[in-house]
Coordinates of C-alpha atoms in Angstrom, one line a residue:
M1 CA 10.1 15.4 -1.0
N2 CA 10.9 14.9 2.8
G3 CA 7.8 12.8 3.3
S4 CA 5.2 15.6 2.7
K5 CA 2.3 15.2 0.3
E6 CA 1.8 17.7 -2.5
V7 CA -1.8 18.7 -3.4
W8 CA -2.4 19.8 -7.0
R9 CA -5.7 21.0 -8.2
L10 CA -7.2 21.2 -11.7
A11 CA -6.8 24.7 -13.0
S12 CA -10.4 24.5 -14.5
E13 CA -11.8 24.1 -11.0
Y14 CA -10.7 27.5 -9.8
E15 CA -13.0 29.2 -12.3
Y16 CA -16.1 27.9 -10.5
D17 CA -14.8 27.7 -6.9
T18 CA -15.8 30.6 -4.7
S19 CA -14.3 29.3 -1.5
P20 CA -11.3 31.2 0.0
P21 CA -7.8 29.8 -0.8
P22 CA -6.0 27.9 2.0
T23 CA -4.2 29.9 4.6
S24 CA -2.1 27.1 6.0
A25 CA -0.1 24.2 4.6
L26 CA 0.7 26.3 1.6
P27 CA 2.8 24.9 -1.4
D28 CA 6.5 24.9 -0.6
D29 CA 9.3 26.3 -2.8
G30 CA 9.9 22.9 -4.6
Q31 CA 6.2 22.7 -5.6
L32 CA 6.2 26.3 -6.8
D33 CA 9.4 25.8 -8.8
A34 CA 8.0 22.6 -10.4
Y35 CA 4.9 24.6 -11.4
A36 CA 6.9 27.4 -12.9
Q37 CA 9.1 25.1 -14.8
S38 CA 6.1 23.2 -16.2
A39 CA 4.3 26.4 -17.1
S40 CA 7.3 27.5 -19.1
F41 CA 6.9 24.5 -21.4
Y42 CA 3.1 24.1 -21.3
H43 CA 1.4 27.5 -21.6
S44 CA -2.0 26.1 -20.7
S45 CA -1.5 24.5 -17.3
H46 CA -3.7 21.6 -16.3
S47 CA -3.0 21.7 -12.6
D48 CA -2.0 24.4 -10.1
P49 CA -0.2 23.9 -6.8
H50 CA -2.8 24.0 -4.0
A51 CA -1.2 22.8 -0.7
C52 CA 1.6 20.9 0.8
L53 CA 0.7 18.6 3.7
P54 CA 3.4 17.4 6.1
R55 CA 3.1 13.9 7.4
F56 CA 1.4 13.4 10.7
V57 CA 0.4 10.7 13.1
Y58 CA -2.3 10.5 15.9
P59 CA -2.6 9.6 18.7
S60 CA 0.5 7.2 18.9
L61 CA 3.8 7.7 17.2
L62 CA 5.9 4.6 16.5
V63 CA 9.6 4.9 16.0
C64 CA 11.7 1.8 15.4
G65 CA 15.4 1.1 15.7
T66 CA 17.0 -2.0 14.4
N67 CA 15.8 -4.1 17.3
Q68 CA 13.6 -1.9 19.5
A69 CA 10.2 -0.1 19.0
F70 CA 9.4 3.1 20.9
I71 CA 5.8 4.3 21.2
F72 CA 5.1 7.9 22.1
D73 CA 1.9 9.7 23.0
V74 CA 1.5 12.5 20.5
L75 CA -0.5 14.8 22.8
T76 CA 2.1 14.7 25.7
G77 CA 5.3 13.7 23.9
A78 CA 5.8 11.0 26.6
R79 CA 7.2 7.6 25.7
V80 CA 4.5 5.1 26.7
Q81 CA 6.0 1.8 25.6
L82 CA 9.2 0.1 24.6
I83 CA 9.2 -3.2 22.8
G84 CA 12.5 -5.0 22.5
D85 CA 13.9 -8.0 20.6
L86 CA 12.1 -7.2 17.4
Q87 CA 14.3 -9.5 15.3
D88 CA 16.1 -12.8 15.5
V89 CA 19.5 -13.2 14.0
N90 CA 19.0 -13.7 10.2
A91 CA 19.4 -17.0 8.4
H92 CA 23.1 -16.2 7.6
G93 CA 23.9 -15.5 11.2
D94 CA 25.6 -12.2 10.3
G95 CA 23.3 -9.7 12.0
L96 CA 19.8 -8.2 11.7
D97 CA 17.8 -7.3 8.6
D98 CA 16.9 -3.8 7.6
I99 CA 13.5 -2.7 8.7
T100 CA 11.5 -1.6 5.7
Y101 CA 8.2 -0.5 7.2
V102 CA 6.4 -0.1 10.6
D103 CA 2.9 0.6 11.6
V104 CA 0.8 0.8 14.8
N105 CA -2.8 0.7 15.8
V106 CA -4.6 0.5 19.1
R107 CA -3.8 -3.2 19.7
H108 CA -0.8 -4.1 17.5
V109 CA 2.6 -3.0 16.3
F110 CA 3.7 -4.1 12.9
V111 CA 7.4 -4.5 12.0
C112 CA 8.3 -5.5 8.5
C113 CA 11.8 -6.6 7.5
E114 CA 12.9 -7.8 4.1
S115 CA 12.3 -11.4 5.1
V116 CA 9.6 -11.4 7.7
L117 CA 6.6 -9.4 8.9
K118 CA 6.1 -9.6 12.7
V119 CA 3.0 -8.5 14.6
F120 CA 3.4 -7.6 18.3
L121 CA 0.6 -7.3 20.8
R122 CA 0.9 -3.9 22.5
E123 CA -0.6 -5.1 25.7
T124 CA 2.2 -7.6 26.4
G125 CA 4.9 -6.7 23.8
R126 CA 4.9 -10.3 22.7
C127 CA 5.2 -11.3 19.0
V128 CA 1.9 -13.0 18.1
L129 CA 2.2 -13.5 14.4
E130 CA 5.1 -14.0 11.9
I131 CA 4.7 -14.2 8.1
T132 CA 7.9 -14.9 6.2
S133 CA 8.5 -13.9 2.6
D134 CA 10.1 -17.1 1.4
Q135 CA 6.9 -19.2 1.3
V136 CA 6.0 -21.0 -2.0
Y137 CA 2.5 -19.6 -1.6
Y138 CA 0.5 -18.0 1.1
G139 CA -3.2 -18.8 0.5
D140 CA -5.2 -21.6 -1.0
Q141 CA -7.0 -19.1 -3.2
R142 CA -4.6 -17.7 -5.8
F143 CA -5.3 -15.5 -8.8
T144 CA -3.3 -14.3 -11.7
L145 CA -4.0 -11.8 -14.5
V146 CA -4.7 -13.2 -18.0
Y147 CA -3.5 -11.2 -20.9
T148 CA -6.1 -10.6 -23.6
P149 CA -5.7 -8.6 -26.8
P150 CA -6.8 -4.9 -26.3
D151 CA -10.5 -4.3 -27.1
N152 CA -13.2 -2.0 -25.9
S153 CA -15.3 -4.5 -24.0
H154 CA -13.5 -3.9 -20.7
W155 CA -13.1 -0.1 -21.0
H156 CA -15.5 2.8 -20.9
P157 CA -14.3 5.8 -23.0
Q158 CA -15.1 8.2 -20.1
S159 CA -13.2 6.1 -17.5
E160 CA -9.5 5.9 -16.7
L161 CA -9.9 2.3 -15.6
M162 CA -9.8 -0.9 -17.7
R163 CA -10.9 -4.2 -16.2
C164 CA -8.4 -7.0 -16.2
N165 CA -9.3 -10.7 -16.8
T166 CA -8.3 -13.0 -13.9
Q167 CA -8.1 -16.7 -13.4
K168 CA -7.6 -19.0 -10.4
D169 CA -4.0 -20.3 -10.5
V170 CA -3.1 -23.7 -9.1
D171 CA 0.7 -23.2 -9.4
M172 CA 2.0 -19.8 -8.5
T173 CA 5.5 -20.3 -7.1
V174 CA 7.0 -17.2 -5.4
P175 CA 10.7 -16.9 -5.8
A176 CA 12.7 -17.5 -2.6
E177 CA 14.4 -14.2 -3.0
S178 CA 11.1 -12.2 -2.8
Q179 CA 10.8 -9.6 -0.1
F180 CA 8.1 -7.7 1.7
N181 CA 7.6 -4.2 0.3
Q182 CA 5.2 -1.7 1.9
P183 CA 2.9 -3.7 4.2
R184 CA -0.4 -1.9 5.2
L185 CA -3.1 -2.3 7.7
V186 CA -6.5 -1.0 6.7
V187 CA -7.7 1.6 9.2
H188 CA -11.4 0.7 9.3
G189 CA -10.9 -3.0 10.1
S190 CA -8.4 -5.7 10.9
H191 CA -7.5 -6.7 7.3
M192 CA -3.9 -6.7 6.2
A193 CA -2.4 -6.4 2.7
L194 CA 1.2 -7.3 1.9
L195 CA 3.2 -6.7 -1.2
L196 CA 6.0 -8.9 -2.2
S197 CA 8.9 -7.5 -4.3
C198 CA 7.8 -9.8 -7.2
S199 CA 4.4 -7.9 -7.6
C200 CA 2.5 -10.5 -5.7
L201 CA -0.2 -9.1 -3.5
I202 CA -1.1 -11.0 -0.3
V203 CA -4.4 -10.1 1.4
V204 CA -5.1 -11.4 5.0
P205 CA -8.7 -10.5 6.1
D206 CA -9.3 -10.4 9.9
F207 CA -5.7 -11.5 10.7
E208 CA -6.6 -11.7 14.4
R209 CA -8.5 -15.0 13.6
I210 CA -5.0 -16.4 12.8
I211 CA -3.6 -15.2 16.0
S212 CA -6.5 -16.7 18.0
G213 CA -6.1 -20.1 16.2
E214 CA -9.5 -19.9 14.5
T215 CA -7.9 -20.3 11.1
T216 CA -4.6 -20.6 9.4
L217 CA -2.7 -18.2 7.0
R218 CA -3.2 -20.6 4.1
A219 CA -7.0 -20.8 4.7
A220 CA -7.4 -17.1 5.2
A221 CA -5.0 -15.5 2.8
L222 CA -5.5 -14.6 -0.9
D223 CA -2.6 -14.4 -3.4
I224 CA -2.9 -12.1 -6.4
Q225 CA -0.1 -12.0 -8.9
L226 CA -0.3 -8.6 -10.6
G227 CA 1.5 -9.1 -13.9
S228 CA 4.9 -10.6 -14.3
M229 CA 6.9 -11.8 -11.3
G230 CA 9.8 -9.9 -12.9
S231 CA 8.0 -6.5 -12.4
Q232 CA 9.3 -4.5 -9.5
S233 CA 6.8 -3.7 -6.7
I234 CA 6.6 0.1 -6.0
Y235 CA 3.8 1.0 -3.6
L236 CA 0.6 -0.2 -1.9
T237 CA -2.4 1.4 -0.3
Y238 CA -5.6 -0.1 1.2
E239 CA -8.4 2.4 1.7
H240 CA -12.2 2.5 1.5
G241 CA -12.5 -1.2 0.9
R242 CA -10.2 -1.3 -2.2
I243 CA -6.5 -1.9 -2.7
A244 CA -4.4 0.1 -5.0
V245 CA -1.0 -1.3 -6.1
A246 CA 1.7 0.4 -8.2
T247 CA 4.2 -1.9 -9.9
A248 CA 6.7 -1.4 -12.7
S249 CA 4.0 -2.6 -15.2
G250 CA 1.1 -0.5 -14.0
V251 CA -1.3 0.8 -11.3
F252 CA -4.0 -1.7 -10.3
I253 CA -7.1 -1.4 -8.2
V254 CA -8.3 -4.6 -6.5
Q255 CA -11.7 -5.3 -5.1
F256 CA -13.3 -8.3 -3.5
A257 CA -16.2 -9.2 -1.2
L258 CA -16.0 -10.9 2.2
G259 CA -18.6 -13.1 3.7
P260 CA -19.9 -12.8 7.3
D261 CA -17.2 -15.3 8.4
G262 CA -14.4 -13.3 6.8
S263 CA -14.1 -15.8 3.8
Y264 CA -13.8 -14.7 0.2
G265 CA -16.3 -15.0 -2.5
S266 CA -15.4 -16.9 -5.7
E267 CA -14.3 -13.8 -7.7
I268 CA -12.1 -10.7 -7.4
T269 CA -12.1 -7.6 -9.6
V270 CA -9.0 -6.0 -10.8
H271 CA -8.8 -2.8 -12.8
R272 CA -5.7 -1.1 -14.4
V273 CA -5.3 2.6 -14.7
V274 CA -5.1 3.0 -18.5
R275 CA -2.8 6.1 -18.7
M276 CA -0.3 4.9 -16.2
A277 CA 1.7 2.2 -18.0
R278 CA 5.1 3.7 -18.7
Y279 CA 7.9 2.3 -16.5
H280 CA 9.8 5.6 -16.8
D281 CA 6.9 7.3 -15.0
L282 CA 5.9 4.5 -12.6
Q283 CA 9.4 4.2 -11.1
Y284 CA 9.1 7.7 -9.6
I285 CA 5.8 7.0 -7.7
S286 CA 6.5 7.9 -4.0
C287 CA 3.0 7.8 -2.6
L288 CA -0.3 6.2 -3.6
Q289 CA -3.7 7.0 -2.0
M290 CA -7.3 6.1 -2.6
A291 CA -9.9 8.9 -2.4
R292 CA -13.4 8.2 -1.5
W293 CA -14.8 10.3 -4.4
E294 CA -15.4 7.7 -7.1
Y295 CA -12.5 5.7 -5.6
V296 CA -9.9 7.4 -7.6
A297 CA -6.3 6.3 -7.1
A298 CA -3.9 9.3 -6.8
A299 CA -0.2 8.8 -7.4
C300 CA 2.4 11.3 -6.3
M301 CA 5.6 11.4 -8.4

């Protein structure tokens, strides 16, 4: 899909919507072809193509090579900063790792390789935080999901979410071959969520407290194992105070409360999206976003 985001709308909404249709960011040919193909099989369509949104960034564009990061001002197109020496020679001494994800905010640049996440201070270009993916565990507070036989006590018939039982885990060993997949920094704060390839979610609230020495990663981080370690991690998003994670075993929504000092309460809440449990469908998720309206998780295939 070349990085764009498709917008589909329930066909039933058009019957009551009197607003004019969009005049820009119209559906592209691929989206229209998919609609035509679907309509030929299902005569009563459930969703119609509404728009196609290209990816955009503002006000800073971050572009990374294997060992350099370039920051451009979107308004002028000028390069405003170059950060070098992003990586060290890997453990095998045979070169540099592939970069799997990058992000930027006003103060920091985030560079994620398969084996390490590095945070650079934009003011100086210096690496101020490293988190490697081969640690046995990351936080003193660790949770895992507990399987219970299906019943109706955790599910409301008018909801697409089912609550999962969780328990604190004292022994959650992360395989050494685990890798970082899709790190994210929440826009409205300084909290960070990381997803290991073994479906382990690592949440680091107010990570600048680790940089300043006020706390440690183990004291601040929270480990949440979302299902089997053998389940592939697919996507992660962190918006509006909730985290949504897609793995090969399901789509989960994680919520927790932070105290004034940035510490966790004693409990977390995890919900699973009921109708998204087939691996054949989940493996094709290419984007996951959390809408403010009723905190619905939207997955793009």
